[in-house]
mmCIF file of C-alpha atoms in Angstrom:
data_model
loop_
_atom_site.group_PDB
_atom_site.id
_atom_site.type_symbol
_atom_site.label_atom_id
_atom_site.label_comp_id
_atom_site.label_asym_id
_atom_site.label_seq_id
_atom_site.Cartn_x
_atom_site.Cartn_y
_atom_site.Cartn_z
ATOM 1 C CA MET B 1 7.658 -65.543 48.353
ATOM 2 C CA PHE B 2 11.013 -64.938 48.994
ATOM 3 C CA PRO B 3 11.851 -61.337 50.905
ATOM 4 C CA CYS B 4 14.221 -58.924 48.264
ATOM 5 C CA THR B 5 17.274 -59.501 50.252
ATOM 6 C CA VAL B 6 17.369 -63.463 49.705
ATOM 7 C CA VAL B 7 16.301 -62.835 45.831
ATOM 8 C CA PHE B 8 19.375 -61.176 45.645
ATOM 9 C CA LEU B 9 21.817 -63.361 47.926
ATOM 10 C CA VAL B 10 20.714 -66.080 45.918
ATOM 11 C CA ASN B 11 21.365 -64.409 42.901
ATOM 12 C CA ILE B 12 24.773 -63.585 43.999
ATOM 13 C CA GLU B 13 25.431 -67.305 44.987
ATOM 14 C CA LEU B 14 24.417 -68.595 41.935
ATOM 15 C CA SER B 15 26.263 -66.204 39.712
ATOM 16 C CA LEU B 16 29.320 -66.897 41.960
ATOM 17 C CA ILE B 17 28.920 -70.839 41.490
ATOM 18 C CA LEU B 18 28.938 -69.591 37.580
ATOM 19 C CA ILE B 19 32.437 -68.273 37.550
ATOM 20 C CA LEU B 20 33.522 -70.763 39.566
ATOM 21 C CA VAL B 21 32.679 -73.117 36.779
ATOM 22 C CA THR B 22 33.371 -71.263 33.360
ATOM 23 C CA GLY B 23 36.379 -69.473 34.916
ATOM 24 C CA CYS B 24 35.148 -66.130 34.258
ATOM 25 C CA SER B 25 36.952 -63.039 34.904
ATOM 26 C CA LEU B 26 35.468 -60.825 38.149
ATOM 27 C CA TYR B 27 35.327 -58.112 36.170
ATOM 28 C CA LEU B 28 32.574 -59.845 33.903
ATOM 29 C CA GLU B 29 31.276 -61.493 37.480
ATOM 30 C CA ILE B 30 30.474 -58.195 39.104
ATOM 31 C CA THR B 31 28.815 -56.766 35.586
ATOM 32 C CA PHE B 32 27.138 -60.218 35.638
ATOM 33 C CA ILE B 33 25.623 -59.789 38.761
ATOM 34 C CA PHE B 34 24.857 -56.067 38.436
ATOM 35 C CA LEU B 35 23.147 -57.160 35.024
ATOM 36 C CA TRP B 36 20.783 -59.806 36.981
ATOM 37 C CA PHE B 37 20.099 -57.857 39.823
ATOM 38 C CA CYS B 38 19.089 -55.058 37.241
ATOM 39 C CA ILE B 39 16.821 -57.189 35.245
ATOM 40 C CA ILE B 40 15.006 -59.784 37.766
ATOM 41 C CA SER B 41 15.658 -58.806 41.281
ATOM 42 C CA PHE B 42 14.750 -55.302 41.267
ATOM 43 C CA PRO B 43 11.563 -55.237 38.889
ATOM 44 C CA LEU B 44 10.190 -58.219 40.982
ATOM 45 C CA CYS B 45 11.015 -56.580 44.338
ATOM 46 C CA PHE B 46 9.816 -53.087 42.995
ATOM 47 C CA PHE B 47 6.269 -54.659 41.965
ATOM 48 C CA LYS B 48 6.000 -56.619 45.753
ATOM 49 C CA PHE B 49 6.524 -53.511 47.050
ATOM 50 C CA LEU B 50 3.834 -52.154 45.162
ATOM 51 C CA CYS B 51 1.645 -54.337 45.917
ATOM 52 C CA ARG B 52 2.302 -54.562 49.721
ATOM 53 C CA PHE B 53 2.196 -51.157 50.888
ATOM 54 C CA LEU B 54 0.855 -48.789 48.974
ATOM 55 C CA PRO B 55 -2.703 -48.090 48.547
ATOM 56 C CA ILE B 56 -2.813 -48.414 44.631
ATOM 57 C CA GLY B 57 -1.457 -52.231 44.848
ATOM 58 C CA ASN B 58 -5.223 -53.508 44.941
ATOM 59 C CA SER B 59 -5.668 -51.321 41.967
ATOM 60 C CA LYS B 60 -6.558 -53.734 38.479
ATOM 61 C CA ILE B 61 -3.659 -51.733 37.033
ATOM 62 C CA VAL B 62 -0.865 -52.823 39.314
ATOM 63 C CA ARG B 63 -1.943 -56.294 39.061
ATOM 64 C CA TRP B 64 -2.177 -56.548 35.070
ATOM 65 C CA MET B 65 1.594 -55.015 35.604
ATOM 66 C CA VAL B 66 2.686 -58.148 37.988
ATOM 67 C CA HIS B 67 1.324 -60.671 35.386
ATOM 68 C CA ILE B 68 2.973 -59.687 33.006
ATOM 69 C CA PHE B 69 5.836 -58.994 34.283
ATOM 70 C CA PHE B 70 5.693 -62.999 35.493
ATOM 71 C CA GLU B 71 4.350 -64.366 32.220
ATOM 72 C CA ARG B 72 7.211 -62.357 30.573
ATOM 73 C CA ARG B 73 10.159 -63.846 32.565
ATOM 74 C CA LYS B 74 8.066 -67.316 32.168
ATOM 75 C CA THR B 75 8.710 -67.039 28.633
ATOM 76 C CA HIS B 76 12.124 -66.006 28.198
ATOM 77 C CA LEU B 77 13.122 -68.206 30.675
#
């Protein structure tokens, strides 16, 4: 798995490519980057943090939450 900073930088690069291709305004682009970070990058990094650094990371509940999160992401993409 990639570190959180790499995931966030890739998201920014993808959105910058989007602005070049579609010609969106800068305001829309900043909004898109912010929403992309809030919806995908932050929850992903938060779950990874829970699983690695907190004692509850090994619990079945956290593993189940991570599994549900990834399954929902796959079905919506």
